[in-house]
Amino acid sequence: MAHTYPPLNVEVRTPGLTLAGASDELLERLVPLVRAGIADAEPWPFDDPISFYADNPEREWRWLRGIWAGRARVSPDSWRLYFAVLVDGEPVGMQDLIGTNFTRFGTVSTFSWLAPGSRGQGLGKEMRAAILHLAFAGLGAREAGSDAFTDNKASSRISQTLGYEPNGTDWDTRRGEPARIQQWRLTREVWERNRRDDIELTGVEECLPVLGMD
C-alpha cells in the first residue's frame, strides 16, 4: 500500500532482497524476531543503551518506541530512515540509514541487524550494499561510515569487502562493560569503482523534501 509519509514508500531492491520502508505493518511482522532475541550470544554486537538486551516484553516496547521516536525527529540536520529487510517477502531483519548534518557534509552511517536464523547466508553484505546504493546513488552522499566492536568479525568483514577503510578506533560500552570500537569509512570515489548495476530504487524523489533536500 502507498503511505502518506514518503519515507515509508522508499524501497531498495537487489536480486537477493528488498529493503522496504519500515511501516507499522512491517514492524509488527518483525516483532516475533525481536521477541525471540537478536543478541543471542557473545560477543555482544550492540552498544548501550539498546532494547535488544532487555527482557520481554520491555524489549519489544522499547524497540518500537525507539523507531517511532526516530521517525518523528526529522530535519535537514538529523534524520534516520528505517527499513525492513525482506527475503522472498518475509522480514528477516532491519537496515537503517542515518544522516547527521547531511546537507552540509553529505555523510551517512548505517545500522543493521539480522535474525540469528538468517545469518551466514551473505544477507548482511547484500543489505549493506543496498543501503549504500540508496545513500550514494539516491541521496548523493559523499561518504559513509560504519563501526563495530573489534570482536564483531562479521560486521568488519562486510565493511572490508565493500571497500571501507579503517578510520580509527574508539570505546563504547555493551551491557555496561567497556569495549573497543573499530571505525570504518567508505568514500564516494571507492563506491563508484565498485558500483553495482543490479540495484533498483523506488520512491526516493518523493522522499527528498522530507529530508530537506528539495
mmCIF file of N, CA and C in Angstrom, residues 67-188:
data_model
loop_
_atom_site.group_PDB
_atom_site.id
_atom_site.type_symbol
_atom_site.label_atom_id
_atom_site.label_comp_id
_atom_site.label_asym_id
_atom_site.label_seq_id
_atom_site.Cartn_x
_atom_site.Cartn_y
_atom_site.Cartn_z
ATOM 1 N N ILE A 67 11.942 3.349 17.387
ATOM 2 C CA ILE A 67 11.716 3.585 15.964
ATOM 3 C C ILE A 67 10.689 4.689 15.764
ATOM 4 N N TRP A 68 9.607 4.670 16.521
ATOM 5 C CA TRP A 68 8.594 5.725 16.385
ATOM 6 C C TRP A 68 9.198 7.091 16.689
ATOM 7 N N ALA A 69 10.019 7.160 17.750
ATOM 8 C CA ALA A 69 10.647 8.436 18.107
ATOM 9 C C ALA A 69 11.620 8.880 17.028
ATOM 10 N N GLY A 70 12.377 7.936 16.463
ATOM 11 C CA GLY A 70 13.318 8.274 15.415
ATOM 12 C C GLY A 70 12.638 8.795 14.162
ATOM 13 N N ARG A 71 11.495 8.234 13.824
ATOM 14 C CA ARG A 71 10.727 8.725 12.683
ATOM 15 C C ARG A 71 10.326 10.185 12.875
ATOM 16 N N ALA A 72 9.987 10.537 14.107
ATOM 17 C CA ALA A 72 9.452 11.877 14.388
ATOM 18 C C ALA A 72 10.534 12.946 14.411
ATOM 19 N N ARG A 73 11.775 12.557 14.704
ATOM 20 C CA ARG A 73 12.869 13.535 14.797
ATOM 21 C C ARG A 73 13.546 13.647 13.434
ATOM 22 N N VAL A 74 12.962 14.424 12.552
ATOM 23 C CA VAL A 74 13.491 14.557 11.190
ATOM 24 C C VAL A 74 13.696 16.028 10.873
ATOM 25 N N SER A 75 14.915 16.370 10.443
ATOM 26 C CA SER A 75 15.242 17.718 9.996
ATOM 27 C C SER A 75 16.384 17.598 8.998
ATOM 28 N N PRO A 76 16.712 18.676 8.263
ATOM 29 C CA PRO A 76 17.859 18.604 7.349
ATOM 30 C C PRO A 76 19.169 18.250 8.060
ATOM 31 N N ASP A 77 19.254 18.519 9.360
ATOM 32 C CA ASP A 77 20.474 18.243 10.107
ATOM 33 C C ASP A 77 20.504 16.860 10.743
ATOM 34 N N SER A 78 19.342 16.205 10.844
ATOM 35 C CA SER A 78 19.319 14.922 11.543
ATOM 36 C C SER A 78 18.123 14.099 11.095
ATOM 37 N N TRP A 79 18.384 12.925 10.538
ATOM 38 C CA TRP A 79 17.305 12.032 10.148
ATOM 39 C C TRP A 79 17.798 10.589 10.171
ATOM 40 N N ARG A 80 16.821 9.694 10.246
ATOM 41 C CA ARG A 80 17.119 8.252 10.230
ATOM 42 C C ARG A 80 16.008 7.554 9.465
ATOM 43 N N LEU A 81 16.402 6.788 8.441
ATOM 44 C CA LEU A 81 15.459 6.027 7.639
ATOM 45 C C LEU A 81 15.539 4.560 8.056
ATOM 46 N N TYR A 82 14.381 3.979 8.355
ATOM 47 C CA TYR A 82 14.302 2.603 8.849
ATOM 48 C C TYR A 82 13.718 1.702 7.762
ATOM 49 N N PHE A 83 14.375 0.567 7.533
ATOM 50 C CA PHE A 83 13.913 -0.370 6.511
ATOM 51 C C PHE A 83 13.819 -1.781 7.078
ATOM 52 N N ALA A 84 12.735 -2.475 6.709
ATOM 53 C CA ALA A 84 12.648 -3.905 6.962
ATOM 54 C C ALA A 84 13.369 -4.628 5.833
ATOM 55 N N VAL A 85 14.125 -5.644 6.180
ATOM 56 C CA VAL A 85 14.814 -6.477 5.189
ATOM 57 C C VAL A 85 13.905 -7.653 4.863
ATOM 58 N N LEU A 86 13.502 -7.753 3.601
ATOM 59 C CA LEU A 86 12.583 -8.810 3.175
ATOM 60 C C LEU A 86 13.304 -9.762 2.229
ATOM 61 N N VAL A 87 13.188 -11.047 2.491
ATOM 62 C CA VAL A 87 13.701 -12.095 1.612
ATOM 63 C C VAL A 87 12.525 -12.967 1.213
ATOM 64 N N ASP A 88 12.231 -12.991 -0.077
ATOM 65 C CA ASP A 88 11.043 -13.701 -0.579
ATOM 66 C C ASP A 88 9.784 -13.234 0.147
ATOM 67 N N GLY A 89 9.749 -11.928 0.450
ATOM 68 C CA GLY A 89 8.584 -11.334 1.083
ATOM 69 C C GLY A 89 8.516 -11.482 2.588
ATOM 70 N N GLU A 90 9.450 -12.206 3.188
ATOM 71 C CA GLU A 90 9.434 -12.427 4.635
ATOM 72 C C GLU A 90 10.463 -11.541 5.326
ATOM 73 N N PRO A 91 10.076 -10.846 6.401
ATOM 74 C CA PRO A 91 11.030 -9.986 7.110
ATOM 75 C C PRO A 91 12.036 -10.806 7.910
ATOM 76 N N VAL A 92 13.320 -10.446 7.773
ATOM 77 C CA VAL A 92 14.380 -11.185 8.465
ATOM 78 C C VAL A 92 15.287 -10.263 9.283
ATOM 79 N N GLY A 93 15.066 -8.941 9.210
ATOM 80 C CA GLY A 93 15.911 -8.015 9.942
ATOM 81 C C GLY A 93 15.603 -6.585 9.563
ATOM 82 N N MET A 94 16.502 -5.686 9.965
ATOM 83 C CA MET A 94 16.334 -4.275 9.653
ATOM 84 C C MET A 94 17.656 -3.665 9.215
ATOM 85 N N GLN A 95 17.546 -2.621 8.400
ATOM 86 C CA GLN A 95 18.699 -1.849 7.942
ATOM 87 C C GLN A 95 18.337 -0.373 8.007
ATOM 88 N N ASP A 96 19.133 0.411 8.742
ATOM 89 C CA ASP A 96 18.872 1.841 8.900
ATOM 90 C C ASP A 96 19.948 2.658 8.187
ATOM 91 N N LEU A 97 19.533 3.839 7.744
ATOM 92 C CA LEU A 97 20.461 4.825 7.181
ATOM 93 C C LEU A 97 20.306 6.103 7.981
ATOM 94 N N ILE A 98 21.427 6.634 8.493
ATOM 95 C CA ILE A 98 21.403 7.775 9.401
ATOM 96 C C ILE A 98 22.180 8.932 8.789
ATOM 97 N N GLY A 99 21.544 10.103 8.728
ATOM 98 C CA GLY A 99 22.200 11.303 8.239
ATOM 99 C C GLY A 99 22.319 12.336 9.340
ATOM 100 N N THR A 100 23.520 12.841 9.591
ATOM 101 C CA THR A 100 23.762 13.904 10.563
ATOM 102 C C THR A 100 24.491 15.039 9.849
ATOM 103 N N ASN A 101 23.874 16.229 9.845
ATOM 104 C CA ASN A 101 24.424 17.362 9.086
ATOM 105 C C ASN A 101 24.629 16.985 7.614
ATOM 106 N N PHE A 102 23.681 16.218 7.077
ATOM 107 C CA PHE A 102 23.858 15.695 5.725
ATOM 108 C C PHE A 102 23.912 16.807 4.685
ATOM 109 N N THR A 103 23.083 17.821 4.818
ATOM 110 C CA THR A 103 23.080 18.882 3.800
ATOM 111 C C THR A 103 24.398 19.647 3.778
ATOM 112 N N ARG A 104 25.135 19.644 4.880
ATOM 113 C CA ARG A 104 26.427 20.333 4.917
ATOM 114 C C ARG A 104 27.588 19.429 4.493
ATOM 115 N N PHE A 105 27.569 18.178 4.978
ATOM 116 C CA PHE A 105 28.735 17.319 4.802
ATOM 117 C C PHE A 105 28.502 16.122 3.884
ATOM 118 N N GLY A 106 27.256 15.729 3.698
ATOM 119 C CA GLY A 106 26.968 14.599 2.823
ATOM 120 C C GLY A 106 27.430 13.258 3.370
ATOM 121 N N THR A 107 27.499 13.148 4.694
ATOM 122 C CA THR A 107 27.966 11.900 5.289
ATOM 123 C C THR A 107 26.801 11.140 5.921
ATOM 124 N N VAL A 108 26.889 9.817 5.871
ATOM 125 C CA VAL A 108 25.866 8.953 6.453
ATOM 126 C C VAL A 108 26.546 7.849 7.255
ATOM 127 N N SER A 109 25.764 7.188 8.078
ATOM 128 C CA SER A 109 26.210 5.969 8.748
ATOM 129 C C SER A 109 25.076 4.958 8.690
ATOM 130 N N THR A 110 25.365 3.728 9.047
ATOM 131 C CA THR A 110 24.379 2.667 8.917
ATOM 132 C C THR A 110 24.288 1.857 10.207
ATOM 133 N N PHE A 111 23.152 1.200 10.383
ATOM 134 C CA PHE A 111 22.947 0.279 11.492
ATOM 135 C C PHE A 111 22.060 -0.846 10.984
ATOM 136 N N SER A 112 22.338 -2.076 11.412
ATOM 137 C CA SER A 112 21.521 -3.180 10.925
ATOM 138 C C SER A 112 21.512 -4.330 11.918
ATOM 139 N N TRP A 113 20.539 -5.196 11.743
ATOM 140 C CA TRP A 113 20.532 -6.472 12.469
ATOM 141 C C TRP A 113 19.794 -7.517 11.633
ATOM 142 N N LEU A 114 20.159 -8.758 11.848
ATOM 143 C CA LEU A 114 19.511 -9.898 11.222
ATOM 144 C C LEU A 114 19.109 -10.897 12.298
ATOM 145 N N ALA A 115 17.994 -11.572 12.076
ATOM 146 C CA ALA A 115 17.601 -12.652 12.970
ATOM 147 C C ALA A 115 18.668 -13.744 12.921
ATOM 148 N N PRO A 116 18.960 -14.382 14.050
ATOM 149 C CA PRO A 116 20.021 -15.395 14.073
ATOM 150 C C PRO A 116 19.892 -16.453 12.985
ATOM 151 N N GLY A 117 18.683 -16.878 12.668
ATOM 152 C CA GLY A 117 18.491 -17.922 11.675
ATOM 153 C C GLY A 117 18.778 -17.492 10.253
ATOM 154 N N SER A 118 18.960 -16.176 10.041
ATOM 155 C CA SER A 118 19.221 -15.661 8.692
ATOM 156 C C SER A 118 20.669 -15.240 8.499
ATOM 157 N N ARG A 119 21.504 -15.482 9.484
ATOM 158 C CA ARG A 119 22.906 -15.092 9.379
ATOM 159 C C ARG A 119 23.713 -16.158 8.638
ATOM 160 N N GLY A 120 24.895 -15.740 8.158
ATOM 161 C CA GLY A 120 25.777 -16.684 7.489
ATOM 162 C C GLY A 120 25.365 -17.040 6.080
ATOM 163 N N GLN A 121 24.465 -16.246 5.478
ATOM 164 C CA GLN A 121 23.983 -16.518 4.124
ATOM 165 C C GLN A 121 24.334 -15.407 3.133
ATOM 166 N N GLY A 122 25.145 -14.454 3.563
ATOM 167 C CA GLY A 122 25.515 -13.343 2.697
ATOM 168 C C GLY A 122 24.530 -12.194 2.714
ATOM 169 N N LEU A 123 23.493 -12.272 3.547
ATOM 170 C CA LEU A 123 22.479 -11.216 3.565
ATOM 171 C C LEU A 123 23.016 -9.926 4.172
ATOM 172 N N GLY A 124 23.913 -10.032 5.145
ATOM 173 C CA GLY A 124 24.465 -8.831 5.766
ATOM 174 C C GLY A 124 25.178 -7.960 4.757
ATOM 175 N N LYS A 125 25.984 -8.574 3.905
ATOM 176 C CA LYS A 125 26.680 -7.829 2.858
ATOM 177 C C LYS A 125 25.692 -7.268 1.845
ATOM 178 N N GLU A 126 24.686 -8.059 1.476
ATOM 179 C CA GLU A 126 23.735 -7.625 0.461
ATOM 180 C C GLU A 126 22.899 -6.447 0.942
ATOM 181 N N MET A 127 22.467 -6.463 2.199
ATOM 182 C CA MET A 127 21.655 -5.353 2.706
ATOM 183 C C MET A 127 22.496 -4.094 2.898
ATOM 184 N N ARG A 128 23.786 -4.254 3.253
ATOM 185 C CA ARG A 128 24.657 -3.080 3.352
ATOM 186 C C ARG A 128 24.885 -2.490 1.965
ATOM 187 N N ALA A 129 25.123 -3.350 0.964
ATOM 188 C CA ALA A 129 25.298 -2.852 -0.403
ATOM 189 C C ALA A 129 24.056 -2.115 -0.868
ATOM 190 N N ALA A 130 22.878 -2.616 -0.486
ATOM 191 C CA ALA A 130 21.628 -1.973 -0.883
ATOM 192 C C ALA A 130 21.489 -0.592 -0.262
ATOM 193 N N ILE A 131 21.777 -0.474 1.032
ATOM 194 C CA ILE A 131 21.599 0.823 1.686
ATOM 195 C C ILE A 131 22.660 1.810 1.221
ATOM 196 N N LEU A 132 23.847 1.328 0.866
ATOM 197 C CA LEU A 132 24.870 2.216 0.314
ATOM 198 C C LEU A 132 24.452 2.738 -1.060
ATOM 199 N N HIS A 133 23.767 1.910 -1.837
ATOM 200 C CA HIS A 133 23.273 2.363 -3.134
ATOM 201 C C HIS A 133 22.254 3.487 -2.945
ATOM 202 N N LEU A 134 21.386 3.342 -1.957
ATOM 203 C CA LEU A 134 20.440 4.418 -1.662
ATOM 204 C C LEU A 134 21.189 5.688 -1.265
ATOM 205 N N ALA A 135 22.199 5.538 -0.391
ATOM 206 C CA ALA A 135 22.934 6.713 0.098
ATOM 207 C C ALA A 135 23.655 7.438 -1.024
ATOM 208 N N PHE A 136 24.407 6.708 -1.825
ATOM 209 C CA PHE A 136 25.254 7.341 -2.841
ATOM 210 C C PHE A 136 24.489 7.651 -4.124
ATOM 211 N N ALA A 137 23.768 6.677 -4.659
ATOM 212 C CA ALA A 137 23.065 6.884 -5.929
ATOM 213 C C ALA A 137 21.770 7.653 -5.740
ATOM 214 N N GLY A 138 21.073 7.395 -4.643
ATOM 215 C CA GLY A 138 19.773 8.023 -4.433
ATOM 216 C C GLY A 138 19.838 9.389 -3.772
ATOM 217 N N LEU A 139 20.716 9.538 -2.777
ATOM 218 C CA LEU A 139 20.762 10.764 -1.984
ATOM 219 C C LEU A 139 22.007 11.606 -2.245
ATOM 220 N N GLY A 140 22.957 11.101 -3.010
ATOM 221 C CA GLY A 140 24.138 11.879 -3.346
ATOM 222 C C GLY A 140 25.148 12.011 -2.227
ATOM 223 N N ALA A 141 25.262 11.002 -1.365
ATOM 224 C CA ALA A 141 26.206 11.061 -0.253
ATOM 225 C C ALA A 141 27.643 11.167 -0.738
ATOM 226 N N ARG A 142 28.486 11.787 0.078
ATOM 227 C CA ARG A 142 29.921 11.887 -0.205
ATOM 228 C C ARG A 142 30.713 10.772 0.476
ATOM 229 N N GLU A 143 30.225 10.336 1.639
ATOM 230 C CA GLU A 143 30.993 9.369 2.420
ATOM 231 C C GLU A 143 30.051 8.614 3.348
ATOM 232 N N ALA A 144 30.349 7.339 3.572
ATOM 233 C CA ALA A 144 29.568 6.518 4.503
ATOM 234 C C ALA A 144 30.491 5.985 5.585
ATOM 235 N N GLY A 145 30.011 6.014 6.801
ATOM 236 C CA GLY A 145 30.775 5.489 7.916
ATOM 237 C C GLY A 145 30.102 4.273 8.521
ATOM 238 N N SER A 146 30.884 3.479 9.209
ATOM 239 C CA SER A 146 30.363 2.335 9.936
ATOM 240 C C SER A 146 31.294 2.075 11.109
ATOM 241 N N ASP A 147 30.810 1.409 12.116
ATOM 242 C CA ASP A 147 31.698 0.989 13.201
ATOM 243 C C ASP A 147 31.181 -0.306 13.793
ATOM 244 N N ALA A 148 32.072 -1.006 14.458
ATOM 245 C CA ALA A 148 31.723 -2.287 15.073
ATOM 246 C C ALA A 148 32.728 -2.569 16.173
ATOM 247 N N PHE A 149 32.292 -3.291 17.182
ATOM 248 C CA PHE A 149 33.250 -3.737 18.187
ATOM 249 C C PHE A 149 34.314 -4.593 17.495
ATOM 250 N N THR A 150 35.546 -4.504 17.981
ATOM 251 C CA THR A 150 36.655 -5.148 17.286
ATOM 252 C C THR A 150 36.497 -6.664 17.207
ATOM 253 N N ASP A 151 35.704 -7.259 18.091
ATOM 254 C CA ASP A 151 35.492 -8.706 18.005
ATOM 255 C C ASP A 151 34.253 -9.075 17.200
ATOM 256 N N ASN A 152 33.606 -8.072 16.583
ATOM 257 C CA ASN A 152 32.487 -8.349 15.684
ATOM 258 C C ASN A 152 33.063 -8.575 14.285
ATOM 259 N N LYS A 153 33.614 -9.743 14.086
ATOM 260 C CA LYS A 153 34.344 -10.042 12.850
ATOM 261 C C LYS A 153 33.437 -9.993 11.626
ATOM 262 N N ALA A 154 32.190 -10.420 11.767
ATOM 263 C CA ALA A 154 31.292 -10.464 10.610
ATOM 264 C C ALA A 154 31.034 -9.071 10.064
ATOM 265 N N SER A 155 30.760 -8.105 10.952
ATOM 266 C CA SER A 155 30.497 -6.740 10.503
ATOM 267 C C SER A 155 31.736 -6.127 9.856
ATOM 268 N N SER A 156 32.893 -6.319 10.482
ATOM 269 C CA SER A 156 34.119 -5.745 9.925
ATOM 270 C C SER A 156 34.465 -6.383 8.585
ATOM 271 N N ARG A 157 34.177 -7.673 8.429
ATOM 272 C CA ARG A 157 34.445 -8.344 7.156
ATOM 273 C C ARG A 157 33.586 -7.747 6.043
ATOM 274 N N ILE A 158 32.330 -7.439 6.354
ATOM 275 C CA ILE A 158 31.447 -6.809 5.364
ATOM 276 C C ILE A 158 32.009 -5.457 4.956
ATOM 277 N N SER A 159 32.427 -4.661 5.936
ATOM 278 C CA SER A 159 32.981 -3.337 5.630
ATOM 279 C C SER A 159 34.199 -3.455 4.721
ATOM 280 N N GLN A 160 35.105 -4.349 5.049
ATOM 281 C CA GLN A 160 36.302 -4.515 4.234
ATOM 282 C C GLN A 160 35.956 -4.963 2.819
ATOM 283 N N THR A 161 35.032 -5.911 2.697
ATOM 284 C CA THR A 161 34.667 -6.442 1.381
ATOM 285 C C THR A 161 34.050 -5.367 0.498
ATOM 286 N N LEU A 162 33.312 -4.433 1.097
ATOM 287 C CA LEU A 162 32.636 -3.384 0.335
ATOM 288 C C LEU A 162 33.523 -2.163 0.088
ATOM 289 N N GLY A 163 34.767 -2.205 0.522
ATOM 290 C CA GLY A 163 35.701 -1.137 0.192
ATOM 291 C C GLY A 163 35.941 -0.106 1.273
ATOM 292 N N TYR A 164 35.348 -0.281 2.457
ATOM 293 C CA TYR A 164 35.618 0.651 3.554
ATOM 294 C C TYR A 164 37.096 0.568 3.956
ATOM 295 N N GLU A 165 37.592 1.675 4.478
ATOM 296 C CA GLU A 165 38.945 1.734 5.008
ATOM 297 C C GLU A 165 38.889 1.989 6.507
ATOM 298 N N PRO A 166 39.854 1.465 7.278
ATOM 299 C CA PRO A 166 39.900 1.754 8.718
ATOM 300 C C PRO A 166 39.976 3.256 8.958
ATOM 301 N N ASN A 167 39.262 3.709 9.985
ATOM 302 C CA ASN A 167 39.181 5.149 10.254
ATOM 303 C C ASN A 167 39.321 5.431 11.748
ATOM 304 N N GLY A 168 40.241 4.718 12.379
ATOM 305 C CA GLY A 168 40.495 4.954 13.791
ATOM 306 C C GLY A 168 39.691 4.037 14.695
ATOM 307 N N THR A 169 39.910 4.186 15.989
ATOM 308 C CA THR A 169 39.212 3.389 16.993
ATOM 309 C C THR A 169 38.625 4.294 18.063
ATOM 310 N N ASP A 170 37.712 3.715 18.825
ATOM 311 C CA ASP A 170 37.075 4.440 19.924
ATOM 312 C C ASP A 170 36.667 3.412 20.964
ATOM 313 N N TRP A 171 36.000 3.886 22.018
ATOM 314 C CA TRP A 171 35.497 2.998 23.062
ATOM 315 C C TRP A 171 34.002 3.201 23.226
ATOM 316 N N ASP A 172 33.312 2.146 23.592
ATOM 317 C CA ASP A 172 31.898 2.233 23.966
ATOM 318 C C ASP A 172 31.631 1.134 24.982
ATOM 319 N N THR A 173 30.403 1.078 25.483
ATOM 320 C CA THR A 173 30.051 0.022 26.431
ATOM 321 C C THR A 173 28.975 -0.869 25.830
ATOM 322 N N ARG A 174 28.983 -2.116 26.237
ATOM 323 C CA ARG A 174 27.920 -3.055 25.895
ATOM 324 C C ARG A 174 27.602 -3.845 27.146
ATOM 325 N N ARG A 175 26.338 -3.818 27.499
ATOM 326 C CA ARG A 175 25.893 -4.424 28.757
ATOM 327 C C ARG A 175 26.736 -3.931 29.925
ATOM 328 N N GLY A 176 27.103 -2.631 29.847
ATOM 329 C CA GLY A 176 27.813 -1.981 30.937
ATOM 330 C C GLY A 176 29.306 -2.164 30.948
ATOM 331 N N GLU A 177 29.856 -2.966 30.039
ATOM 332 C CA GLU A 177 31.291 -3.225 30.032
ATOM 333 C C GLU A 177 31.959 -2.485 28.869
ATOM 334 N N PRO A 178 33.122 -1.835 29.102
ATOM 335 C CA PRO A 178 33.805 -1.117 28.016
ATOM 336 C C PRO A 178 34.405 -2.080 26.997
ATOM 337 N N ALA A 179 34.385 -1.658 25.744
ATOM 338 C CA ALA A 179 34.984 -2.455 24.676
ATOM 339 C C ALA A 179 35.408 -1.510 23.556
ATOM 340 N N ARG A 180 36.417 -1.925 22.804
ATOM 341 C CA ARG A 180 36.966 -1.067 21.761
ATOM 342 C C ARG A 180 36.150 -1.194 20.482
ATOM 343 N N ILE A 181 35.967 -0.041 19.834
ATOM 344 C CA ILE A 181 35.231 0.062 18.568
ATOM 345 C C ILE A 181 36.206 0.319 17.426
ATOM 346 N N GLN A 182 36.021 -0.406 16.316
ATOM 347 C CA GLN A 182 36.747 -0.111 15.081
ATOM 348 C C GLN A 182 35.843 0.718 14.175
ATOM 349 N N GLN A 183 36.351 1.862 13.729
ATOM 350 C CA GLN A 183 35.590 2.734 12.846
ATOM 351 C C GLN A 183 36.047 2.544 11.402
ATOM 352 N N TRP A 184 35.085 2.699 10.468
ATOM 353 C CA TRP A 184 35.338 2.489 9.048
ATOM 354 C C TRP A 184 34.758 3.640 8.240
ATOM 355 N N ARG A 185 35.351 3.917 7.056
ATOM 356 C CA ARG A 185 34.812 4.939 6.164
ATOM 357 C C ARG A 185 34.894 4.459 4.713
ATOM 358 N N LEU A 186 33.849 4.807 3.949
ATOM 359 C CA LEU A 186 33.779 4.483 2.526
ATOM 360 C C LEU A 186 33.533 5.769 1.755
ATOM 361 N N THR A 187 34.456 6.149 0.879
ATOM 362 C CA THR A 187 34.296 7.375 0.103
ATOM 363 C C THR A 187 33.465 7.104 -1.147
ATOM 364 N N ARG A 188 32.910 8.168 -1.674
ATOM 365 C CA ARG A 188 32.126 8.035 -2.901
ATOM 366 C C ARG A 188 32.995 7.517 -4.051
#
